[in-house]
Coordinates of C-alpha atoms in Angstrom, one line a residue:
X4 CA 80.0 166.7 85.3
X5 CA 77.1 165.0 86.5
X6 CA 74.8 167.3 84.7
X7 CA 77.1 166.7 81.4
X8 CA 76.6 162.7 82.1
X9 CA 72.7 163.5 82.2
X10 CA 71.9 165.5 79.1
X11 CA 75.2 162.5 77.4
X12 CA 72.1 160.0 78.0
X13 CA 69.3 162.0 77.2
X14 CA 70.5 162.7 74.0
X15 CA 70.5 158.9 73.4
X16 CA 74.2 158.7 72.5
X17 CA 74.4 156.6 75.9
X18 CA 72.4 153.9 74.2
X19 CA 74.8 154.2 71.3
X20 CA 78.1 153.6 73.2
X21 CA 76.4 150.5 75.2
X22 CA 75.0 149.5 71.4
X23 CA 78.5 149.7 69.8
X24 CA 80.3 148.3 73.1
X25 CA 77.9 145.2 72.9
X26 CA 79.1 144.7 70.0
X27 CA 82.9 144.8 70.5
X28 CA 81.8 142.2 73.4
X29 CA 81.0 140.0 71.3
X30 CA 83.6 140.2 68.9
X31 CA 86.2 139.9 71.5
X32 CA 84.2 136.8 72.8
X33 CA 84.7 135.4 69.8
X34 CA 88.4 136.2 69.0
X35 CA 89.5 135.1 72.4
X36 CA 87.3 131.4 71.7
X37 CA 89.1 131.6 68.4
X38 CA 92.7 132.2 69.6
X39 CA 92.3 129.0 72.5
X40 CA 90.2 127.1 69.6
X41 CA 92.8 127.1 67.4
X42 CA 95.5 125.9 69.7
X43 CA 93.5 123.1 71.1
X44 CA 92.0 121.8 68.0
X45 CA 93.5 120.9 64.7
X46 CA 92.2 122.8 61.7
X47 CA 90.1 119.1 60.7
X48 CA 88.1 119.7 64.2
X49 CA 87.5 123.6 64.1
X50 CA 86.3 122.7 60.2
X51 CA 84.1 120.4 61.5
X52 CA 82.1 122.3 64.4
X53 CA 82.8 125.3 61.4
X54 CA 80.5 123.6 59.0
X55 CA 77.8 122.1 61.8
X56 CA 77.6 126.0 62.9
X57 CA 77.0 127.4 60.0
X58 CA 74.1 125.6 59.3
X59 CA 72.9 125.9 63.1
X60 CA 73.8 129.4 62.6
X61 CA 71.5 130.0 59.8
X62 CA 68.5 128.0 62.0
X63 CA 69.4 130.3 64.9
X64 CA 69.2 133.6 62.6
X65 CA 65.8 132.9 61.1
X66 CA 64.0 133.1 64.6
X67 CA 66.0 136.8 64.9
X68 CA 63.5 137.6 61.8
X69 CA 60.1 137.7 60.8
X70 CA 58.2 137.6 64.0
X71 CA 60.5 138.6 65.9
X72 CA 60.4 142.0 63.6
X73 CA 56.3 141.7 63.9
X74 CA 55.9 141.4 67.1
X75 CA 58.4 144.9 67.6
X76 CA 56.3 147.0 65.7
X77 CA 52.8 145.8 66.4
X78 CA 50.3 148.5 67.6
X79 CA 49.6 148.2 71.5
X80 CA 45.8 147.7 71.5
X81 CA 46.5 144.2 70.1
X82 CA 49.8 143.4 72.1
X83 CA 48.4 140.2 73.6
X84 CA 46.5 138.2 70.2
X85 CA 50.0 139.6 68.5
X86 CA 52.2 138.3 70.7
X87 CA 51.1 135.1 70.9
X88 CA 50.8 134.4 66.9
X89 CA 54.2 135.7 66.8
X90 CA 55.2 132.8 69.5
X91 CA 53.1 130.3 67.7
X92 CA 54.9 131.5 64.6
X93 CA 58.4 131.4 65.8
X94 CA 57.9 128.2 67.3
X95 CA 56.9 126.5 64.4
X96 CA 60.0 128.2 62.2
X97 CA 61.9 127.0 64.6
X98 CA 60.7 122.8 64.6
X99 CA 60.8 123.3 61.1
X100 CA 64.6 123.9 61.2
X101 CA 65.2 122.0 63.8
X102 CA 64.3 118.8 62.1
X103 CA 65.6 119.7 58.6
X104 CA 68.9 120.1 61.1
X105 CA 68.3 116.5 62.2
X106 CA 67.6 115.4 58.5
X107 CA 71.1 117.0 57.3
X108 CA 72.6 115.5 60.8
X109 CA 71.7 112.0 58.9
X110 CA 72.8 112.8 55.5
X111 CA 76.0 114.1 56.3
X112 CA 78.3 111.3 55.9
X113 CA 76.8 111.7 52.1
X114 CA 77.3 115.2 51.4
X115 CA 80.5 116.4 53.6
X116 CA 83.8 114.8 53.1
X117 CA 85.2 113.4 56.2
X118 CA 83.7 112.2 59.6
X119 CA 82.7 113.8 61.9
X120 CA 80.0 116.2 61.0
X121 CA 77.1 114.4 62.0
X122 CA 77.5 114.3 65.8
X123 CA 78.1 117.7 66.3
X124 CA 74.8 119.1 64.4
X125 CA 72.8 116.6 65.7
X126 CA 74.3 117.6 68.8
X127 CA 73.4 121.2 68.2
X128 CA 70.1 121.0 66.4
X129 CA 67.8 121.5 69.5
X130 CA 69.3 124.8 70.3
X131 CA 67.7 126.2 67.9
X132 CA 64.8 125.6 69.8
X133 CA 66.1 127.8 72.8
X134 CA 67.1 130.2 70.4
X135 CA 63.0 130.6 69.7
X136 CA 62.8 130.9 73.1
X137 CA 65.3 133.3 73.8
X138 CA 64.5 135.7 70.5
X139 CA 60.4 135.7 71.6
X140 CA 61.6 137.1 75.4
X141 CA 64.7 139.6 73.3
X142 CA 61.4 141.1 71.0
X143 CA 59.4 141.7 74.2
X144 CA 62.3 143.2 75.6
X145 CA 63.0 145.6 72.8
X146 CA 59.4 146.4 71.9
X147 CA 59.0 147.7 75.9
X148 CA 61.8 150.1 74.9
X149 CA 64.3 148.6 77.8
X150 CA 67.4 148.6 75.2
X151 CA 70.4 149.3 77.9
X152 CA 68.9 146.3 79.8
X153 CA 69.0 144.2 76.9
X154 CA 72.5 145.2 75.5
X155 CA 73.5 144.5 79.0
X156 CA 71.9 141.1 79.2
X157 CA 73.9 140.5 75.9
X158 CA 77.2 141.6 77.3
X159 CA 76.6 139.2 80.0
X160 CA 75.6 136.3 77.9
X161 CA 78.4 136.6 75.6
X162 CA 81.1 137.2 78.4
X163 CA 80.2 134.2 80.0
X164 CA 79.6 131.9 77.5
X165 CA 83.1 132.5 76.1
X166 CA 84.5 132.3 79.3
X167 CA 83.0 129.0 80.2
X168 CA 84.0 127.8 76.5
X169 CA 87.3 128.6 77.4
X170 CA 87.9 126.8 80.2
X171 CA 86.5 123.9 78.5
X172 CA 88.9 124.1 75.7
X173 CA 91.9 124.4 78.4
X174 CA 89.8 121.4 80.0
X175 CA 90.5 118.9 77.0
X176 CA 86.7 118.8 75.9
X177 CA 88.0 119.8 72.6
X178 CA 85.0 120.9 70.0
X179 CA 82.5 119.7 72.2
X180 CA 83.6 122.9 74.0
X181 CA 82.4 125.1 71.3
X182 CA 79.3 123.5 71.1
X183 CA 78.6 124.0 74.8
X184 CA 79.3 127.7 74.2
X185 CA 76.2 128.1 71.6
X186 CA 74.2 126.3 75.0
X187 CA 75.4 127.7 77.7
X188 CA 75.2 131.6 75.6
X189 CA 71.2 131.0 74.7
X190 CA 70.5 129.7 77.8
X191 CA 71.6 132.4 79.7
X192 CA 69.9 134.7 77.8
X193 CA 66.7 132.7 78.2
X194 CA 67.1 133.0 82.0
X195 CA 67.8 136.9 82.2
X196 CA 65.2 138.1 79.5
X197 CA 62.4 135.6 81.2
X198 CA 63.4 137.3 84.6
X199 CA 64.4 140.7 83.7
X200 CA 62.0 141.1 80.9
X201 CA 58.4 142.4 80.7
X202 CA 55.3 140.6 81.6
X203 CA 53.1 139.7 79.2
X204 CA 49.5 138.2 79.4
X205 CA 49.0 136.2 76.4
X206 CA 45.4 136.3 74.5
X207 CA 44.5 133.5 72.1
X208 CA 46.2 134.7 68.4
X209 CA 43.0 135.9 65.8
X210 CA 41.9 134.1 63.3
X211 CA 44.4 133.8 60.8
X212 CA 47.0 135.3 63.1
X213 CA 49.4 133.5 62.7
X214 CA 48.6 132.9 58.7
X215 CA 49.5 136.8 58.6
X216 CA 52.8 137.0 60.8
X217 CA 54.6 133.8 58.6
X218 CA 52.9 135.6 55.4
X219 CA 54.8 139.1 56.1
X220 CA 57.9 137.1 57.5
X221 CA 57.9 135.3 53.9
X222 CA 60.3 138.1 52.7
X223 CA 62.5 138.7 55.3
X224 CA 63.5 134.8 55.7
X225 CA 64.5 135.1 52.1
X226 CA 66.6 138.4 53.2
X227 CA 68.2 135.8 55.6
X228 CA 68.9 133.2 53.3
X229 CA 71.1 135.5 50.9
X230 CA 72.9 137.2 53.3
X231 CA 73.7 133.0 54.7
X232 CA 74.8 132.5 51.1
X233 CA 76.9 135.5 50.9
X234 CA 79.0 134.9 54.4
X235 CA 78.7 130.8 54.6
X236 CA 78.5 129.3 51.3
X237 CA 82.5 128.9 51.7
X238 CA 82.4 126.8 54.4
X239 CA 79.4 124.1 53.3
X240 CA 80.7 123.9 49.7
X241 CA 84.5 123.3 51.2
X242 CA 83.2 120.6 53.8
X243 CA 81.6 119.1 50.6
X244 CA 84.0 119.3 47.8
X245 CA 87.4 119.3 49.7
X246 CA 87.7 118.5 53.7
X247 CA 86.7 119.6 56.9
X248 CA 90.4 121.1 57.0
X249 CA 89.9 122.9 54.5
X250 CA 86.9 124.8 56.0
X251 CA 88.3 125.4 59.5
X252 CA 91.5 127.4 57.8
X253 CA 88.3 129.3 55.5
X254 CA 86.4 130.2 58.4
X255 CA 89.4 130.6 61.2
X256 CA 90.7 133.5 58.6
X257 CA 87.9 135.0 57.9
X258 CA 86.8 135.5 61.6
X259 CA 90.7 136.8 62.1
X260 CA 90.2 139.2 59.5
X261 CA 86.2 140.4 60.4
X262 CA 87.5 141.4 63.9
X263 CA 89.7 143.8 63.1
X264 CA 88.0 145.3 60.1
X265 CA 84.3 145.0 62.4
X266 CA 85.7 148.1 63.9
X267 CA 85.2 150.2 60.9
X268 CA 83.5 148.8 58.8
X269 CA 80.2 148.2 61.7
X270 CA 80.8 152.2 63.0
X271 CA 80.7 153.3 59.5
X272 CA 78.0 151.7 58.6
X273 CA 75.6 152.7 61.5
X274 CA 77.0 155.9 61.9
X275 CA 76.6 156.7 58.1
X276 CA 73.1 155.5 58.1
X277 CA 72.1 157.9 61.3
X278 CA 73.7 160.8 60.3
X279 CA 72.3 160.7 56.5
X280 CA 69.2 160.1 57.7
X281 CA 69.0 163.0 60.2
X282 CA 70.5 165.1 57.3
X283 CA 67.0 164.1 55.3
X284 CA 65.1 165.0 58.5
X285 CA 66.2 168.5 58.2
X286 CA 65.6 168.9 54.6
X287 CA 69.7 168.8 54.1
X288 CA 71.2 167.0 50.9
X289 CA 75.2 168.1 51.1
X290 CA 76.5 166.9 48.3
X291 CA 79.4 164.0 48.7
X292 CA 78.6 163.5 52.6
X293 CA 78.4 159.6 51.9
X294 CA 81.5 160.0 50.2
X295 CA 83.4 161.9 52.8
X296 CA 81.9 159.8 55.4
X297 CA 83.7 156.4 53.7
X298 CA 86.8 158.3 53.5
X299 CA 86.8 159.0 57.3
X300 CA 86.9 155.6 58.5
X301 CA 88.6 153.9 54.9
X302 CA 91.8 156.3 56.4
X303 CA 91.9 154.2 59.7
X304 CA 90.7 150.8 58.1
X305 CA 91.9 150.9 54.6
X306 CA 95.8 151.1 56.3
X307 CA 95.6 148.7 59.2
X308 CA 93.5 146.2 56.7
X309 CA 96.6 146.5 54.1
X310 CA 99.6 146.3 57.1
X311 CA 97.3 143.0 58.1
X312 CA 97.5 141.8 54.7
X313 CA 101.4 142.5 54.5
X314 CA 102.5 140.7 57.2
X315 CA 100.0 137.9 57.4
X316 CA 101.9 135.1 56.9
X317 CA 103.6 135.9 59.8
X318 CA 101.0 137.1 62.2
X319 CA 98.7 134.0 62.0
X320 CA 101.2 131.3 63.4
X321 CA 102.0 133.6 66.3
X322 CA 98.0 134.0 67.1
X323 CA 96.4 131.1 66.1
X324 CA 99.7 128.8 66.2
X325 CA 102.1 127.0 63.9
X326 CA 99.4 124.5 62.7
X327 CA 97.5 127.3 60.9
X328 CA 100.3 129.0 59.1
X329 CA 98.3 127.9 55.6
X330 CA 95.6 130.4 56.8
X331 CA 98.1 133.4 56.1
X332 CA 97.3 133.9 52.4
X333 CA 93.9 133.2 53.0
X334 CA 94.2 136.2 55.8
X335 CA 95.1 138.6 53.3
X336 CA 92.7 138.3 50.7
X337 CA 90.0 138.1 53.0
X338 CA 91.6 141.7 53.7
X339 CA 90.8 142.8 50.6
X340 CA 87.4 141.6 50.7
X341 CA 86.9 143.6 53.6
X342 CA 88.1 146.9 52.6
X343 CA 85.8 146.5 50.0
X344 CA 82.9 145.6 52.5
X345 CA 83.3 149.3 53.4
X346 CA 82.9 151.0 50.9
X347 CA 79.8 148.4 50.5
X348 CA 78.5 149.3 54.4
X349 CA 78.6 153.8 53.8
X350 CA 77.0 153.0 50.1
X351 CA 74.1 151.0 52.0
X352 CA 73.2 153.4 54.4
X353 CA 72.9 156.0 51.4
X354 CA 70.8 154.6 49.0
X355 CA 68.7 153.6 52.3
X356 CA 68.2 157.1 52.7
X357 CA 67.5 157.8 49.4
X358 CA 64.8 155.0 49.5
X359 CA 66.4 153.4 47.3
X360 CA 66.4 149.9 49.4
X361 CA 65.7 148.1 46.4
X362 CA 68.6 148.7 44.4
X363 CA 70.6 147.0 47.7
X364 CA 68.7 143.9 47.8
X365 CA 68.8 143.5 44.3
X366 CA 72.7 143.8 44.7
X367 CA 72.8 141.6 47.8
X368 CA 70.8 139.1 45.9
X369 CA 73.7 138.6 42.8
X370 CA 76.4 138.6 44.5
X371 CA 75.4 135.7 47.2
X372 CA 74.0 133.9 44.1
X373 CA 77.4 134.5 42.5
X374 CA 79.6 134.1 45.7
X375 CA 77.7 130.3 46.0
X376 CA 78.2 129.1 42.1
X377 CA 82.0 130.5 41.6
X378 CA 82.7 128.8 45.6
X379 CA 81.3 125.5 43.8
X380 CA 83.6 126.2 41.0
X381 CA 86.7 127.5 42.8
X382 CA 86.6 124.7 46.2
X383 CA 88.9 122.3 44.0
X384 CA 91.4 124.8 44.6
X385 CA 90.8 124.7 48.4
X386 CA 90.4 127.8 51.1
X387 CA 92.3 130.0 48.9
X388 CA 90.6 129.2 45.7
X389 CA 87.1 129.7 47.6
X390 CA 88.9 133.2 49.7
X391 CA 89.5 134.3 45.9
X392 CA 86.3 133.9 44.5
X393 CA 84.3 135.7 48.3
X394 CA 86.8 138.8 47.7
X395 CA 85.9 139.1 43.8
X396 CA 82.3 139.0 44.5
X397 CA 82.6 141.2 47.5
X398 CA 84.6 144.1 45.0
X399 CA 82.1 143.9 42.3
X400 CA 79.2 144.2 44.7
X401 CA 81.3 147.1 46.6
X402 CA 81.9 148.8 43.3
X403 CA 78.0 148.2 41.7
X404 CA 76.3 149.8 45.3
X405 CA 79.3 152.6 45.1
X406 CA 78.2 153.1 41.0
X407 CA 74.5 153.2 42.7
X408 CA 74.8 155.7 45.0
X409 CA 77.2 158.2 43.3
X410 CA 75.9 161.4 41.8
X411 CA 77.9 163.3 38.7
X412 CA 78.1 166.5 41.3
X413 CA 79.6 164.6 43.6
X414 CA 82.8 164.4 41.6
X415 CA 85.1 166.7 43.8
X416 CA 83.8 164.9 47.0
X417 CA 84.9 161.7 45.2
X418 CA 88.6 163.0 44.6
X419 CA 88.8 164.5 47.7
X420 CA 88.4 161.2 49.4
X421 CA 90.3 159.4 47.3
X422 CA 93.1 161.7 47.8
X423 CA 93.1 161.5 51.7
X424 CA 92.4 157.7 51.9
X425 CA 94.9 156.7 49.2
X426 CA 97.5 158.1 50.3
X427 CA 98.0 157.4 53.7
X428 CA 97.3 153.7 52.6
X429 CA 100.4 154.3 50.7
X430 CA 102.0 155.9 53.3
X431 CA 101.2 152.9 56.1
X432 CA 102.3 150.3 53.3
X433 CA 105.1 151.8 51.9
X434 CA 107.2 152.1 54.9
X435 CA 106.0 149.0 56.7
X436 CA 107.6 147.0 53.5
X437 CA 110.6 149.2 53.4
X438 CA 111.2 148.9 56.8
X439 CA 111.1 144.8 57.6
X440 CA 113.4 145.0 54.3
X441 CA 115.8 146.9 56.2
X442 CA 115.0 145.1 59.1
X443 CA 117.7 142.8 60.5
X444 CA 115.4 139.7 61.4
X445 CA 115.1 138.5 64.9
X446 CA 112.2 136.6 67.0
X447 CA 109.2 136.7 65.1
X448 CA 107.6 138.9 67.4
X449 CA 110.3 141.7 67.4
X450 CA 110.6 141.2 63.9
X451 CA 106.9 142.9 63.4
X452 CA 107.1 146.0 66.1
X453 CA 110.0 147.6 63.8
X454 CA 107.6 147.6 60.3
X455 CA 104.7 148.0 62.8
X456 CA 106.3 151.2 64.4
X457 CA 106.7 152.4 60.5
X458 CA 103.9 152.0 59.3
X459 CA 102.0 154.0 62.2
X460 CA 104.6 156.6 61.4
X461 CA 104.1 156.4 57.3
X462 CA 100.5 156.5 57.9
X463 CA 100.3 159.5 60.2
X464 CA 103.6 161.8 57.7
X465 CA 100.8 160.7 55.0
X466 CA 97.6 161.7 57.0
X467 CA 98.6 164.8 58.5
X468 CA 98.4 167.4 55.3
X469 CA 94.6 166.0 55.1
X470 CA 93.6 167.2 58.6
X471 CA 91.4 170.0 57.7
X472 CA 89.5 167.6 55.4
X473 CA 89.5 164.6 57.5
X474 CA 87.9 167.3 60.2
X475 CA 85.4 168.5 57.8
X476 CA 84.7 164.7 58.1
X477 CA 84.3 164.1 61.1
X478 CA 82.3 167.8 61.7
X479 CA 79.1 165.4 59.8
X480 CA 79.2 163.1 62.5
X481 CA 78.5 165.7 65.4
X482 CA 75.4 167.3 64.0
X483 CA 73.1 165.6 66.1
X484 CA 69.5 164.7 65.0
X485 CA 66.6 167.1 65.0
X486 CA 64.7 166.9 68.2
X487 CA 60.9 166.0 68.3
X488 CA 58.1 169.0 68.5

């Protein structure tokens, strides 16, 4: 066994599982924060901190870019004159957001309806300056190649951070809570990447060092920016045109929905992009493996996504509380929204492949364009006008990247996954809405384990004739990378 656990690691799948269980950290961090937030604060309060940490968010994202991405892949010979441009650089990015943060702290009893808003990203603007920190000691971490110590370190950092944000919330500090969270998480990391990380003697940058670093890092900040558009647009044009309310039942659904679908839609996506790509190594090109790949995981996500939607209007007051029972609708077309992200996450990784990167960003670029005009246009309307008008930018995008990567001789691939995605998503649906019509009431809670129970057992009646082909699936996942000469 202990040989087995040996080669497990060498093969670098060890890496994976801490990579993918980092991951699920975090989103559990931020579900169980969400679950306690939502109790303790009315949906006017989680709207505000939601709008202040968007924006923060954005700030924080930008030093995760750029030189951070320089400084990974910079030869060796010129570590030290690299590194230190790439801190220069990141430290200026990140005074450069932090006082358009402070400038939008003072406007924002102009452009967001409500009080409020100001305080808390005032109160949250100099993080981004640990942030700097922090991503400058995570780039010298990663470029040494220590990856399980720094997935650690994150597990860590998130863990605790929610747990102290947590007992604040049960404390009474109310959103002030969730604003010591973002401190307390980027401080920690500060401490154990400074002492667990590499040292480094810095060299004074070149001439023109730094020039070069914010020069190449000109495109990827725009990357970042359109990717913000795509995911927060909702929020800052709801705080604007509507209330803070308004935004805290936006964003409280949308991170409801993104934790359950995050476990398909994030495995798909990597694990599509790792095993096409080591299908290129070998010189392979099997026709429909993106394809088949989608279908694997849309038969587990597609089903649970759709149940989700069903019953939403009941699930949300039992996990986020009576308060929040407007969020339900909003729940269940974000659901749809992220089925479709699917189909957008195993397209991605193809066309990647292919080299075909430009199509993506090209796709990625109209639909936050369109996501932020038809928010503006829809926010009258409220959460659910601007839910609406996220999910039918998120289809179209889903269906133009699908349109992008599909082949004509990929046809019977196509209708093969259709076929075995389809109809167990029938299946699961089908009998959950026949059973809680059947169903004789009760608590709220019992009255969801009946249509629950059926709709695990519609999905797996539905599912089971596909085996062989969901096996064939799976069979792409196993074949492991070629090894080095």
């Amino acid at each position: 066994m202990r040989a087995r656990l040996a080669r497990f690691a060498r093969a670098g799948s060890g890496t994976a599982l801490i990579a993918m269980a980092a991951r699920v950290s975090g989103q559990i961090a931020m579900v169980a924060v969400t679950l306690v937030a939502t109790r303790r604060l009315a949906p006017a309060d989680f709207g505000i901190f939601a709008i202040a940490g968007a924006l923060v968010m954005l700030a924080r994202t930008m030093q995760y870019t750029g030189p951070f991405e320089y400084l990974i892949k910079a030869p060796q010979e010129s570590e030290g004159p690299v590194a230190a441009a790439c801190l220069a650089a990141t430290a200026l990015v990140a005074t450069g957001w932090t006082l358009l943060l402070v400038a939008l702290g003072l406007a924002a009893p102009v452009l967001f309806r409500g009080g409020g808003v100001a305080p808390v990203i005032l109160a949250l603007a100099p993080s981004v300056l640990c942030a700097a920190l922090a991503a400058f000691a995570e780039s010298l971490m990663l470029r040494a190649g220590a990856v399980r110590r720094y997935y650690a370190i994150t597990v860590l950092a998130e863990t605790g951070a929610g747990l102290a944000a947590i007992g604040l919330l049960l404390a009474g500090w109310g959103l002030w809570a969730l604003v010591a969270q973002i401190y307390m998480r980027v401080v920690l990391l500060v401490l154990a990447l400074g002492g667990l990380g590499p040292r480094l003697t810095l060299a004074w940058p070149r001439p023109g060092g730094i020039r070069a670093v914010l020069s190449w890092s000109a495109s990827r900040f725009g990357s970042v920016l359109v990717g913000f558009l795509a995911n927060y647009s909702g929020d800052l044009v709801l705080g604007m045109v509507f209330s803070p309310a308004a935004a805290g039942l936006y964003r409280a659904a949308n991170r409801m929905v993104t934790a359950l679908a995050d476990m398909f839609v994030q495995p798909a996506g990597m694990l599509a992009l790792t095993t096409l790509a080591a299908q290129r190594a070998r010189g392979e090109a099997p026709s429909g493996a993106w394809l088949r790949l989608c279908g694997l995981f849309g038969v587990l996500g597609w089903p649970a996504l759709a149940v989700l939607a069903l019953f939403a209007g009941r699930v949300v007051p039992l996990a986020l509380g009576p308060a929040w029972a407007a969020a339900g609708p909003i729940v269940a077309v974000f659901c749809l929204a992220r089925m479709a992200s699917l189909v957008s996450a195993v397209a991605t990784a193809a066309l990647v492949v292919a080299d075909r990167q430009g199509r993506v960003l090209a796709v990625q670029t109209a639909a936050a364009l369109a996501t932020a005009a038809l928010t503006v246009l829809a926010a009258p309307f409220g959460a659910l006008g601007a839910a609406l008008a996220a999910t039918f930018v998120a289809v179209l995008a889903a269906a133009a990247l699908a349109l992008a990567a599909f082949r004509r001789e990929e046809r019977a691939a196509l209708a093969e996954a259709a076929r075995f995605v389809l109809l167990p998503l029938a299946g699961a649906f089908g009998a959950a809405l026949a059973a809680d019509r059947l169903s004789g009431g009760g608590t709220p809670l019992l009255a969801l384990i009946l249509p629950l129970a059926a709709a695990a057992a519609g999905w797996l009646l539905a599912a089971w004739p596909f085996a062989p082909a969901l096996r064939r699936a799976a069979a792409l996942l196993s074949e492991m990378p070629p090894k080095p000469a």
